[in-house]
Short mmCIF file of C-alpha atoms and ligand atoms in Angstrom, two decimals:
data_model
loop_
_atom_site.label_atom_id
_atom_site.label_comp_id
_atom_site.label_asym_id
_atom_site.label_seq_id
_atom_site.Cartn_x
_atom_site.Cartn_y
_atom_site.Cartn_z
CA MET O 1 81.79 81.39 98.36
CA THR O 2 85.19 79.71 98.80
CA LEU O 3 87.81 81.92 97.18
CA LEU O 4 90.91 79.95 98.15
CA ASN O 5 91.03 76.22 98.66
CA VAL O 6 94.37 74.69 99.60
CA GLU O 7 94.20 70.91 99.42
CA ALA O 8 96.68 68.55 101.10
CA LEU O 9 99.63 70.78 100.29
CA ASP O 10 103.16 69.52 100.85
CA CYS O 11 106.13 71.88 100.45
CA ARG O 12 109.73 70.83 100.72
CA TYR O 13 113.20 72.32 100.67
CA GLY O 14 115.23 69.29 99.66
CA LEU O 15 114.65 66.74 102.40
CA LEU O 16 113.10 69.25 104.78
CA GLN O 17 109.32 69.13 104.77
CA ALA O 18 108.17 72.68 105.60
CA VAL O 19 104.42 72.23 104.94
CA ARG O 20 102.78 68.87 105.60
CA SER O 21 99.46 68.00 104.07
CA VAL O 22 97.91 71.39 104.82
CA SER O 23 94.30 71.95 103.80
CA LEU O 24 92.82 75.39 104.22
CA ARG O 25 89.86 77.33 102.91
CA VAL O 26 89.37 81.08 102.78
CA GLU O 27 85.88 82.35 102.02
CA ALA O 28 85.36 85.54 100.01
CA GLY O 29 85.34 88.56 102.33
CA GLU O 30 86.98 86.65 105.15
CA THR O 31 90.18 87.53 107.03
CA VAL O 32 92.16 84.51 108.18
CA ALA O 33 95.27 84.78 110.37
CA LEU O 34 97.99 82.16 110.04
CA ILE O 35 99.86 81.89 113.32
CA GLY O 36 102.63 79.65 114.59
CA ALA O 37 106.15 79.71 115.94
CA ASN O 38 109.25 80.47 113.88
CA GLY O 39 109.77 77.84 111.24
CA ALA O 40 106.19 76.52 111.42
CA GLY O 41 105.79 76.88 107.65
CA LYS O 42 103.64 80.03 107.45
CA THR O 43 105.78 81.92 104.93
CA THR O 44 106.23 78.84 102.76
CA LEU O 45 102.46 78.27 102.67
CA LEU O 46 101.82 81.89 101.70
CA ARG O 47 104.49 81.74 99.00
CA ALA O 48 102.99 78.53 97.62
CA VAL O 49 99.61 80.27 97.31
CA ALA O 50 101.26 83.25 95.56
CA GLY O 51 103.22 81.02 93.17
CA ALA O 52 106.63 81.87 94.63
CA HIS O 53 107.23 78.34 95.93
CA ARG O 54 106.46 75.24 93.90
CA PRO O 55 104.72 72.67 96.12
CA HIS O 56 105.81 69.05 96.18
CA SER O 57 102.21 67.80 96.09
CA GLY O 58 98.67 68.92 96.74
CA ARG O 59 96.58 71.61 95.04
CA VAL O 60 95.94 75.33 95.24
CA VAL O 61 92.48 76.17 93.90
CA PHE O 62 91.48 79.82 93.45
CA ASP O 63 87.87 80.65 92.71
CA GLY O 64 87.32 77.09 91.50
CA VAL O 65 90.37 77.05 89.19
CA ASP O 66 93.38 74.83 89.87
CA ILE O 67 96.32 77.26 89.87
CA THR O 68 98.92 74.90 91.37
CA ARG O 69 101.13 75.05 88.28
CA LEU O 70 100.43 78.67 87.34
CA PRO O 71 103.41 81.09 87.51
CA ALA O 72 103.23 83.95 90.01
CA HIS O 73 102.54 86.72 87.47
CA ARG O 74 99.49 84.87 86.14
CA ARG O 75 98.20 84.57 89.70
CA VAL O 76 98.56 88.34 90.12
CA ALA O 77 96.45 88.77 87.01
CA LEU O 78 93.82 86.46 88.56
CA GLY O 79 93.79 88.62 91.68
CA ILE O 80 96.32 87.22 94.16
CA ALA O 81 98.75 89.73 95.68
CA LEU O 82 101.51 88.94 98.16
CA VAL O 83 103.12 91.44 100.51
CA PRO O 84 106.34 89.54 101.25
CA GLU O 85 108.31 89.62 104.45
CA GLY O 86 110.97 92.32 104.04
CA ARG O 87 108.89 94.66 101.82
CA ARG O 88 111.18 94.66 98.77
CA LEU O 89 110.50 98.14 97.43
CA PHE O 90 112.45 99.92 94.70
CA PRO O 91 114.59 102.12 96.99
CA SER O 92 115.40 104.90 94.52
CA LEU O 93 111.83 105.26 93.24
CA THR O 94 109.41 107.56 95.04
CA VAL O 95 106.40 106.30 96.97
CA GLU O 96 104.12 107.16 94.09
CA GLU O 97 106.42 105.50 91.55
CA ASN O 98 106.57 102.33 93.65
CA LEU O 99 102.78 102.27 93.66
CA ARG O 100 102.50 102.96 89.94
CA VAL O 101 105.00 100.21 89.00
CA ALA O 102 102.57 97.70 90.48
CA ALA O 103 99.70 99.14 88.49
CA SER O 104 100.99 97.70 85.20
CA ARG O 105 99.13 94.44 85.88
CA ARG O 106 96.16 96.22 87.34
CA ARG O 107 92.76 94.64 87.54
CA ARG O 108 89.76 96.95 87.59
CA GLY O 109 88.71 97.95 91.08
CA PRO O 110 88.67 100.59 93.78
CA TRP O 111 92.40 100.87 94.44
CA ASN O 112 94.53 103.60 92.85
CA VAL O 113 97.22 106.00 94.11
CA GLN O 114 94.57 108.29 95.57
CA SER O 115 92.65 105.61 97.48
CA VAL O 116 95.89 104.01 98.75
CA LEU O 117 97.06 107.38 100.09
CA GLU O 118 93.67 107.84 101.75
CA VAL O 119 93.91 104.53 103.58
CA PHE O 120 97.56 105.22 104.55
CA PRO O 121 97.57 108.86 105.70
CA MET O 122 101.20 108.47 106.82
CA LEU O 123 102.22 108.38 103.14
CA GLN O 124 100.43 111.52 102.01
CA GLN O 125 103.31 113.89 102.79
CA ARG O 126 105.83 111.37 101.49
CA ARG O 127 104.49 110.61 98.05
CA ARG O 128 107.41 112.27 96.21
CA ARG O 129 110.14 110.95 98.49
CA PRO O 130 112.32 107.98 97.52
CA ALA O 131 111.33 104.76 99.28
CA ALA O 132 114.84 104.48 100.76
CA SER O 133 114.24 107.63 102.83
CA LEU O 134 111.11 106.28 104.53
CA SER O 135 110.81 104.77 108.00
CA GLY O 136 110.13 101.04 108.37
CA GLY O 137 106.44 101.63 109.00
CA GLU O 138 106.11 103.90 105.97
CA GLN O 139 107.88 101.33 103.81
CA GLN O 140 105.50 98.65 105.05
CA ALA O 141 102.57 100.89 104.15
CA VAL O 142 103.99 101.32 100.61
CA ALA O 143 104.43 97.54 100.31
CA ILE O 144 100.79 96.94 101.26
CA GLY O 145 99.67 99.82 99.04
CA ARG O 146 101.63 98.38 96.13
CA ALA O 147 99.81 95.06 96.53
CA LEU O 148 96.46 96.86 96.70
CA MET O 149 97.24 98.68 93.42
CA SER O 150 96.71 95.40 91.54
CA ASN O 151 93.16 95.38 92.96
CA PRO O 152 93.56 91.88 94.37
CA ARG O 153 90.71 89.57 95.23
CA LEU O 154 92.98 87.89 97.77
CA LEU O 155 95.59 89.81 99.73
CA LEU O 156 98.40 87.76 101.31
CA LEU O 157 100.31 89.57 104.06
CA ASP O 158 103.48 88.14 105.57
CA GLU O 159 104.30 89.54 109.02
CA VAL O 160 103.53 93.17 108.36
CA SER O 161 104.51 94.12 111.91
CA LEU O 162 107.99 92.62 111.75
CA GLY O 163 110.66 95.03 113.00
CA LEU O 164 108.25 97.93 113.55
CA ALA O 165 107.70 99.91 116.72
CA PRO O 166 104.35 99.09 118.40
CA ILE O 167 102.93 102.56 117.72
CA VAL O 168 103.72 102.17 114.01
CA VAL O 169 102.20 98.68 113.96
CA ASP O 170 99.03 100.22 115.42
CA ALA O 171 98.90 102.71 112.55
CA VAL O 172 99.48 99.99 109.92
CA TYR O 173 96.77 97.82 111.51
CA ARG O 174 94.33 100.74 111.63
CA SER O 175 94.76 101.04 107.88
CA LEU O 176 94.42 97.28 107.48
CA ALA O 177 91.14 97.36 109.39
CA GLY O 178 89.93 99.94 106.86
CA ILE O 179 91.00 97.71 103.97
CA ILE O 180 89.29 94.71 105.52
CA SER O 181 86.08 96.64 106.15
CA GLU O 182 85.98 97.39 102.41
CA GLY O 183 85.30 93.66 101.94
CA SER O 184 88.79 92.48 100.96
CA THR O 185 89.70 88.85 101.44
CA VAL O 186 92.88 88.56 103.45
CA LEU O 187 95.19 85.74 104.54
CA LEU O 188 97.80 87.12 106.89
CA VAL O 189 100.74 85.76 108.82
CA GLU O 190 101.04 87.34 112.22
CA GLN O 191 103.25 86.31 115.15
CA ASP O 192 101.40 88.57 117.57
CA LEU O 193 98.37 86.58 118.68
CA THR O 194 96.54 89.57 120.17
CA ARG O 195 96.74 91.49 116.92
CA ALA O 196 95.81 88.42 114.90
CA LEU O 197 92.70 87.85 116.98
CA ARG O 198 91.72 91.51 116.74
CA VAL O 199 91.79 91.68 112.97
CA ALA O 200 90.91 88.14 111.80
CA GLY O 201 87.61 86.30 111.73
CA ARG O 202 89.36 82.96 111.87
CA VAL O 203 92.72 81.73 113.10
CA VAL O 204 94.72 78.81 111.72
CA CYS O 205 97.72 77.64 113.75
CA LEU O 206 100.60 75.76 112.16
CA LEU O 207 103.07 73.65 114.09
CA GLU O 208 105.99 72.02 112.30
CA GLY O 209 104.19 72.34 108.97
CA ARG O 210 100.84 70.96 110.11
CA VAL O 211 97.54 72.63 110.93
CA VAL O 212 97.02 71.97 114.65
CA LEU O 213 94.17 74.38 115.32
CA GLU O 214 91.57 76.15 113.23
CA GLU O 215 88.90 78.22 114.89
CA ALA O 216 86.77 81.35 114.72
CA ALA O 217 88.61 84.22 116.42
CA GLY O 218 85.59 85.36 118.44
CA GLY O 219 85.42 83.43 121.71
CA LEU O 220 88.66 81.59 121.05
CA ASP O 221 90.20 79.99 124.15
CA ARG O 222 93.61 81.68 124.48
CA ASP O 223 95.14 78.78 126.40
CA ARG O 224 94.22 76.37 123.64
CA VAL O 225 95.85 78.63 121.07
CA VAL O 226 99.01 79.04 123.14
CA ASN O 227 99.21 75.25 123.57
CA ALA O 228 98.75 74.72 119.84
CA TYR O 229 101.31 77.44 119.06
CA PHE O 230 104.01 75.87 121.17
CA GLY O 231 102.89 72.27 120.71
CA LEU O 232 102.57 71.82 124.47
CA ARG O 233 99.75 69.34 124.05
CA ARG O 234 97.34 68.53 121.26
CA PRO O 235 94.36 70.90 121.55
CA ALA O 236 91.08 69.09 122.29
P1 ATP X 301 109.19 82.51 110.38
O1 ATP X 301 108.19 83.07 111.29
O2 ATP X 301 110.53 82.31 111.01
O3 ATP X 301 109.28 83.22 109.05
P2 ATP X 301 107.58 80.44 109.16
O4 ATP X 301 106.49 79.84 109.98
O5 ATP X 301 107.20 81.48 108.16
O6 ATP X 301 108.72 81.01 110.11
P3 ATP X 301 108.98 79.16 107.02
O7 ATP X 301 109.81 80.37 106.77
O8 ATP X 301 107.94 78.80 106.03
O9 ATP X 301 108.31 79.24 108.46
O10 ATP X 301 109.97 77.92 107.22
C1 ATP X 301 109.52 76.60 107.39
C2 ATP X 301 110.72 75.66 107.42
O11 ATP X 301 111.36 75.68 106.16
C3 ATP X 301 111.78 76.07 108.44
O12 ATP X 301 112.33 74.89 108.98
C4 ATP X 301 112.80 76.81 107.63
O13 ATP X 301 114.08 76.71 108.19
C5 ATP X 301 112.72 76.09 106.30
N1 ATP X 301 113.03 76.98 105.17
C6 ATP X 301 112.40 78.12 104.85
N2 ATP X 301 112.92 78.67 103.74
C7 ATP X 301 113.92 77.83 103.32
C8 ATP X 301 114.84 77.83 102.24
N3 ATP X 301 114.83 78.79 101.32
N4 ATP X 301 115.70 76.80 102.17
C9 ATP X 301 115.71 75.80 103.06
N5 ATP X 301 114.88 75.74 104.12
C10 ATP X 301 113.98 76.73 104.26
#
């Protein structure tokens, strides 16, 4: 079943066209990695799906419903959760409070404070600490946990590894693998190709706002991806 269907989406910032006629499908239960160089349009595309950026043209269809004009909070209620770049926690609230704030628009489902803490063991000892006192990796875990608290049907993750030490990224990705194995549907932006290929079933590469490669992650030709990523030559 197609959960997300992006059709010929164009996103602009004034005269700058950040996303150019992008079409993309995500099937229920699938994990798709959006890759591409800086400025390729990945964040803008994710934000357009979440309702944080109003597209110039095209459609965003979620579970068969056209949500292109729906405000972000209504999309959360439908089951779309975005973990934005930069985490954006409430710094003076504790870990648990940050998680509970997100629960106000909760859908029914498996995620609650307890199950989030189980999937992110690094937070268990920190649950009563203010978010501001946490390390970058712990803050990222809270940001993902906060999105899970809404019990999303589609989880959008924007560069969860940004600014984190490799060992911390490993821990965050271990938890993500657990979340994915629970059957979540995930669309994630990841600059690190190796990590993207490890976690995703399918990879979509953007170059200057356009989809230049879309392929199953298993058996993907790395050279082709690198060429698409840097626009060295059009992949065959
Ligand atoms: P990065 O990995 O650097 O986050 P990205 O692939 O996520 O890159 P976007 O952040 O979506 O790319 O940016 C796409 C294009 O839109 C870039 O040229 C960027 O400079 C531009 N852009 C992004 N946000 C804005 C904004 N708020 N105002 C104007 N231009 C923007």
